[in-house]
mmCIF file of C-alpha atoms in Angstrom:
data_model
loop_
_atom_site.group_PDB
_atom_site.id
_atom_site.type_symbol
_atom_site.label_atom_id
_atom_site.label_comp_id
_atom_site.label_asym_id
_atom_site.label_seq_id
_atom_site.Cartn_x
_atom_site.Cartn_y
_atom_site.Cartn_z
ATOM 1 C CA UNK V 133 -23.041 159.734 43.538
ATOM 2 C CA UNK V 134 -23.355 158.589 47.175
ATOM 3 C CA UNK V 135 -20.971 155.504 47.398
ATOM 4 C CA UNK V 136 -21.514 152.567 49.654
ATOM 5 C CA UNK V 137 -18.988 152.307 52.890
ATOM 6 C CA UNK V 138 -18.551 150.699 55.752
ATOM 7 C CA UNK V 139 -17.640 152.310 59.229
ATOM 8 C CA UNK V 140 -16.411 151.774 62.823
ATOM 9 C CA UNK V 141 -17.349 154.800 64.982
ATOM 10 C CA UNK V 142 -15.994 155.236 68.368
ATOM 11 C CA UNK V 143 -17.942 156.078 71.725
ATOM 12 C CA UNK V 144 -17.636 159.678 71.016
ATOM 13 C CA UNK V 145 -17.628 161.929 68.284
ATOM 14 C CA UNK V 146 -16.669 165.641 68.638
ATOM 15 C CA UNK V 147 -16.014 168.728 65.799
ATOM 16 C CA UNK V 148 -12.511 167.538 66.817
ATOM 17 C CA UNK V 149 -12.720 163.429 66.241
ATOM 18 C CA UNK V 150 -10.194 162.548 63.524
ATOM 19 C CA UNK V 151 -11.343 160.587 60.801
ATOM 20 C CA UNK V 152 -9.368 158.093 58.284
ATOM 21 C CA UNK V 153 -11.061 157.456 54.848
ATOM 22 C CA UNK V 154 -9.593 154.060 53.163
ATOM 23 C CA UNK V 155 -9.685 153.287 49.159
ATOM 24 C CA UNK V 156 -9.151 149.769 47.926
ATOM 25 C CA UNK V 157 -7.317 148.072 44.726
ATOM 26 C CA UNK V 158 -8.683 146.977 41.907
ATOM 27 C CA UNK V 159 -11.234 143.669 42.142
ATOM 28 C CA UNK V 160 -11.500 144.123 45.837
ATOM 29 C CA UNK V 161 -14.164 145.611 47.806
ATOM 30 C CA UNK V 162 -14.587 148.189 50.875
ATOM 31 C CA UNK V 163 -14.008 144.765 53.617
ATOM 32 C CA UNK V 164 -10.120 144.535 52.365
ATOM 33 C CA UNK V 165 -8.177 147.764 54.291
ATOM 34 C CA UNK V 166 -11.404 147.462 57.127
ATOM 35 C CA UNK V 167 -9.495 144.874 58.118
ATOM 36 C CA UNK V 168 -6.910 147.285 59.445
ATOM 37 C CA UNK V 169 -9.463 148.603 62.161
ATOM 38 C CA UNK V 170 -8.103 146.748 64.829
ATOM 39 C CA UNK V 171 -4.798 148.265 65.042
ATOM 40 C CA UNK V 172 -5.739 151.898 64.550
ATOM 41 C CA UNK V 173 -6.839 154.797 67.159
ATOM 42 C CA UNK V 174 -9.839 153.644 68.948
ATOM 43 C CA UNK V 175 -10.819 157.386 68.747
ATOM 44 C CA UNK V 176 -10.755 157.610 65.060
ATOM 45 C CA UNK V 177 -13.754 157.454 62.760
ATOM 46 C CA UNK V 178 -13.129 154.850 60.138
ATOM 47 C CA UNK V 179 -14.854 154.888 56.725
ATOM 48 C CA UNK V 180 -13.846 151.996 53.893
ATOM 49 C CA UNK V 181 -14.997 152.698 50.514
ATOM 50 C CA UNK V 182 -16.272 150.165 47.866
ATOM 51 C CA UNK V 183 -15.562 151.528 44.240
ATOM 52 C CA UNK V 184 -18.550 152.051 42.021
ATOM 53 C CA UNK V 185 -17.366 149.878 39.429
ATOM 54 C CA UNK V 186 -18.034 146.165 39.025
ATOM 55 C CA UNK V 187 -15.521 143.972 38.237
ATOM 56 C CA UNK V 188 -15.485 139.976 37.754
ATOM 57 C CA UNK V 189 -15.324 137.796 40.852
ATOM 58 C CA UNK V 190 -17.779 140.217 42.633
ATOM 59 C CA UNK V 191 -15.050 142.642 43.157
ATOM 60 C CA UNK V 192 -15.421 146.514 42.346
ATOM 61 C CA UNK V 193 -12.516 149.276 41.175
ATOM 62 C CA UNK V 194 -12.729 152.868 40.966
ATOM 63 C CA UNK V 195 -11.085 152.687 37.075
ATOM 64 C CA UNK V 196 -10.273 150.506 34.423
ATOM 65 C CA UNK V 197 -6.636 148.909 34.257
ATOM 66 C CA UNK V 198 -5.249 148.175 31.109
ATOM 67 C CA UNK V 199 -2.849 145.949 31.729
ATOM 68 C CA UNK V 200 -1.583 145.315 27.762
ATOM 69 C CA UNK V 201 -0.600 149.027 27.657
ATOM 70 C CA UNK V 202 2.187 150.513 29.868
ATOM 71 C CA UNK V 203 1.121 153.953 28.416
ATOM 72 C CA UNK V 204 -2.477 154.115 28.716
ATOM 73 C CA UNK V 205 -2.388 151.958 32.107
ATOM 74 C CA UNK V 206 -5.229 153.600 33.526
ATOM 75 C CA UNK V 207 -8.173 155.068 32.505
ATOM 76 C CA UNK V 208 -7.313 158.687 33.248
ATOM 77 C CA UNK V 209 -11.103 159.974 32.984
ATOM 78 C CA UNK V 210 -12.375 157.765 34.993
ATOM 79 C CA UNK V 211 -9.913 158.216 37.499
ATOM 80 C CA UNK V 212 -10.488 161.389 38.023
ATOM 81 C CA UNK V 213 -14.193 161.200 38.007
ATOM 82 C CA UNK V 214 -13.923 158.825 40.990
ATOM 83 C CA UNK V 215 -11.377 161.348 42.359
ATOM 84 C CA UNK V 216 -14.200 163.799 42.661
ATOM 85 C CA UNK V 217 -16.754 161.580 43.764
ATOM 86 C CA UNK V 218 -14.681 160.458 46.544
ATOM 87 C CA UNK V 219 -13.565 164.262 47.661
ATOM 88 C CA UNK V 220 -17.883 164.869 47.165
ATOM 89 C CA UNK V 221 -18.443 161.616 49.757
ATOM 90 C CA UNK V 222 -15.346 162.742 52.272
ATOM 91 C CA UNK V 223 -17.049 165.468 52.466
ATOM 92 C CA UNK V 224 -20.460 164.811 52.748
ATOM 93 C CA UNK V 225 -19.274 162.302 55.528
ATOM 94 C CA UNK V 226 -17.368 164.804 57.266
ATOM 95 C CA UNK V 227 -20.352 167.525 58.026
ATOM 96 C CA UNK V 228 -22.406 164.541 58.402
ATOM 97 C CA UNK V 229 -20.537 163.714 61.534
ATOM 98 C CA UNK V 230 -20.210 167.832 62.296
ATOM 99 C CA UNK V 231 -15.901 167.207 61.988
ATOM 100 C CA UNK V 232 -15.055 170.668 61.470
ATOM 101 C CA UNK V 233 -11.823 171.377 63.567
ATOM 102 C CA UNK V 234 -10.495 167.718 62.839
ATOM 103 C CA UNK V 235 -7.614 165.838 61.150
ATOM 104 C CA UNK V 236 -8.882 163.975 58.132
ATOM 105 C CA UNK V 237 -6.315 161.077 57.032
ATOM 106 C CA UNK V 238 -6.655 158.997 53.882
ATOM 107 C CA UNK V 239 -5.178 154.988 53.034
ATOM 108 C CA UNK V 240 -5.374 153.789 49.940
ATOM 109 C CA UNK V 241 -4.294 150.778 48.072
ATOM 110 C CA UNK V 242 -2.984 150.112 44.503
ATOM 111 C CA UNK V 243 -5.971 151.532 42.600
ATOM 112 C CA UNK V 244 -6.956 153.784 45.397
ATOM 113 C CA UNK V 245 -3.492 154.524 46.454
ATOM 114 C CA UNK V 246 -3.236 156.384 42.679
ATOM 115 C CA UNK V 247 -6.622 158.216 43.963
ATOM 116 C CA UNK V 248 -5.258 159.001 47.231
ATOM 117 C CA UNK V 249 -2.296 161.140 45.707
ATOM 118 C CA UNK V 250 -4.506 163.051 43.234
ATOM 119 C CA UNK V 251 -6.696 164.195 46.840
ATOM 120 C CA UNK V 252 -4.305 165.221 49.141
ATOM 121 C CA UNK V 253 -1.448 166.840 46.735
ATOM 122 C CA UNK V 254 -5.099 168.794 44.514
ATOM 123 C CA UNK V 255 -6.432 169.482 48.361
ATOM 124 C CA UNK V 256 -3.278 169.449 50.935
ATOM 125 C CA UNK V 257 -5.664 171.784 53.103
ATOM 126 C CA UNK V 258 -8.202 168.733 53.700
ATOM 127 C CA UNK V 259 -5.943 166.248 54.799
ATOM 128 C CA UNK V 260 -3.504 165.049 56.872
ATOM 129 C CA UNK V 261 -1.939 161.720 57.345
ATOM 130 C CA UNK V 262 -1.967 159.875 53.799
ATOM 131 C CA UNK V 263 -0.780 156.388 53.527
ATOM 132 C CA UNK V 264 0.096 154.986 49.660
ATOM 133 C CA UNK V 265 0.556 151.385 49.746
ATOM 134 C CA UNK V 266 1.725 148.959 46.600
ATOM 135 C CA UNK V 267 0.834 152.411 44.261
ATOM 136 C CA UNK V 268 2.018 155.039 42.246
ATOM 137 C CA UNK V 269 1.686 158.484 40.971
ATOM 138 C CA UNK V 270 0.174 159.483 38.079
ATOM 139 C CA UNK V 271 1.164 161.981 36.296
ATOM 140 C CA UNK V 272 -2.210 162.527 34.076
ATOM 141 C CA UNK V 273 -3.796 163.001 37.355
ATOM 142 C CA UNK V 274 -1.679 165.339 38.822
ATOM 143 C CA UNK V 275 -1.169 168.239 36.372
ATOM 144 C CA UNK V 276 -2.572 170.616 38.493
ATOM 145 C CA UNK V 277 -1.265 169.544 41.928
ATOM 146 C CA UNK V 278 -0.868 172.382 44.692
ATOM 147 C CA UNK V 279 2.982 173.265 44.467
ATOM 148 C CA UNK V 280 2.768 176.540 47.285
ATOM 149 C CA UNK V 281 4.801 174.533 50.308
ATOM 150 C CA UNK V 282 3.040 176.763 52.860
ATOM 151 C CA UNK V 283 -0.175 174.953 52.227
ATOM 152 C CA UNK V 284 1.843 171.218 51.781
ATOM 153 C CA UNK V 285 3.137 171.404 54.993
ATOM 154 C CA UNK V 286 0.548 169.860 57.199
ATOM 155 C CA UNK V 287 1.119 166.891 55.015
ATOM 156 C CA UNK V 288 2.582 162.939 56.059
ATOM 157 C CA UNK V 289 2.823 160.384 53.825
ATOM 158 C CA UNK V 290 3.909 156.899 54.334
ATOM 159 C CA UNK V 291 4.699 155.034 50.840
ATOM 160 C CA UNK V 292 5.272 151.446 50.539
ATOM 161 C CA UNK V 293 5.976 149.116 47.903
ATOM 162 C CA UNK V 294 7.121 145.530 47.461
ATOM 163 C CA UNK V 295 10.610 144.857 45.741
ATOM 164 C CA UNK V 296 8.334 141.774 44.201
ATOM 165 C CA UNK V 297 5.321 143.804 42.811
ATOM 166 C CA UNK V 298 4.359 142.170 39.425
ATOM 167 C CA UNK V 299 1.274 144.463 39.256
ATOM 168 C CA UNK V 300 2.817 147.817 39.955
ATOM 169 C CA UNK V 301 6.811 147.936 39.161
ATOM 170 C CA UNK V 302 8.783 148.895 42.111
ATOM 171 C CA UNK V 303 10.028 151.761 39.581
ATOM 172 C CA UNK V 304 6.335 153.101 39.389
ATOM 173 C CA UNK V 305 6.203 153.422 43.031
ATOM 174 C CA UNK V 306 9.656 155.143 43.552
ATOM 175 C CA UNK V 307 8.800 157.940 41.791
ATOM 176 C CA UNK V 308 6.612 158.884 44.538
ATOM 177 C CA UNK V 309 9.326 159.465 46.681
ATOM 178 C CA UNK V 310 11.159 162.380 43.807
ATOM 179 C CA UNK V 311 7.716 163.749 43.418
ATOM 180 C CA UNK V 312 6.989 164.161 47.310
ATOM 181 C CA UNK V 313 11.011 165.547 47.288
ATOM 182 C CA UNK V 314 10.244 168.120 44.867
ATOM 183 C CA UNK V 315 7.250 169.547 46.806
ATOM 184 C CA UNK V 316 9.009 169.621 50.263
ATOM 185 C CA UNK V 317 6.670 167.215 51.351
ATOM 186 C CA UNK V 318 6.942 165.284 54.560
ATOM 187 C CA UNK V 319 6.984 161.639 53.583
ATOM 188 C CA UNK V 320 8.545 157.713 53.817
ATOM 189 C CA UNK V 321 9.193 155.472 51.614
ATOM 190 C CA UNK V 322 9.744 151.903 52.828
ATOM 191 C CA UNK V 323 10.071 149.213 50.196
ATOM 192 C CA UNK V 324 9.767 145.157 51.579
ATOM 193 C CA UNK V 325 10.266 141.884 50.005
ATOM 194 C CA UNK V 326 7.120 141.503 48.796
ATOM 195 C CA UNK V 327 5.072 141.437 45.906
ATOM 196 C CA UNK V 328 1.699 143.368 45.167
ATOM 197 C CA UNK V 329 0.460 143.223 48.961
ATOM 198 C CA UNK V 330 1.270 144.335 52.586
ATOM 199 C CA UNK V 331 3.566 142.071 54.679
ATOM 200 C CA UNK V 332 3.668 142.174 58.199
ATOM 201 C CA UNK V 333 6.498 144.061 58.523
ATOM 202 C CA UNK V 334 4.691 146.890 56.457
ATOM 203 C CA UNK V 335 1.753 146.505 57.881
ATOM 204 C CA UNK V 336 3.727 147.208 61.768
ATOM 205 C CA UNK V 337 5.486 150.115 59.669
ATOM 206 C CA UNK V 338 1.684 151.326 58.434
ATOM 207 C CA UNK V 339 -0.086 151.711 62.129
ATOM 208 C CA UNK V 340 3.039 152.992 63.835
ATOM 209 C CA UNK V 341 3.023 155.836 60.870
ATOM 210 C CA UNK V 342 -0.736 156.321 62.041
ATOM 211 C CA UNK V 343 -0.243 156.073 65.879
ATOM 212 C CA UNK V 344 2.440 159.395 66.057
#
């Protein structure tokens, strides 16, 4: 499946041009994180994905939330059939643009922060930079997670999460930071006063993680 995207392409594009894929929360669409353009490398190729999934309000998500049932949240099938659909874009994308000796960095947001986890820590080789905002991991997704730290290495993430978040519990997204721990990864975790969004201050914290 070939999913719809938006992108902001600088002057010039080389095998080495880094590129940053963004995945939105549920009931939102691929203009939300696009909106981060402005702030980011001028050099960077920027792709924002829209979910295949319709949702009311003329919004889209890449699963269905069940928000009644703590243990069946998400709908893990689905999840990780958009997981693979979005590796089988990024990469159709990538040799699209010829990006063969560059960084590839991923953003994600609630729904697609979930995604975002499941694609770097199933393909740490691929990616880079990988920014988890108001999200969590899920375990269903990541049974079979790359655990060698020689291949985890080249990894950053930056986690955030608001103290506030009635859609995700703060606990949720905490246990991002134990599982990132227990791999050696390279990581953050900042945590605002905020509910299920970005503030200012985290969005500051967000493009300095991306401008190092």
């Amino acid at each position: 499946m070939d999913l719809d995207y938006i992108v902001r392409e600088p002057e010039n594009i080389t095998s080495k041009t880094p590129i940053l894929f963004k995945l939105h929360g549920y009931g939102s669409n691929e203009q939300d994180l696009f909106s981060f353009r402005e702030s980011l490398p001028a050099d960077w190729i920027l792709v924002s994905f829209r979910a295949p999934k319709e949702t009311q309000f003329e919004g889209y998500s890449w699963f269905d939330i069940d928000f009644n049932n703590p243990d069946q949240y998400i709908n893990i099938d689905q999840a990780k059939d958009a997981s693979d659909i979005v590796l089988q874009n990024i990469m159709a994308i990538s040799n699209k643009y010829g990006l063969t000796e560059n960084k590839t960095h991923l953003c994600g947001f609630s729904q697609g922060g979930i995604l975002c986890y499941s694609l770097a820590l199933k393909n740490p080789d691929l990616f880079n930079y990988v920014a988890c905002l108001s999200s969590y991991p899920e375990e269903k997704l990541l049974t079979d997670i790359v655990k060698d730290k020689k291949r985890l290495e080249n990894l950053r993430f930056f986690v955030s999460h608001g103290t506030d978040d009635a859609i995700i519990p703060f606990e949720w997204g905490k246990k991002a930071a134990d599982l990132l721990y227990d791999l050696s990864c390279y990581f953050t975790f900042r945590e605002y006063m905020s509910g299920h969004g970005v503030n200012q201050k985290n969005y500051i914290d967000l493009m300095d993680f991306f401008s190092k």
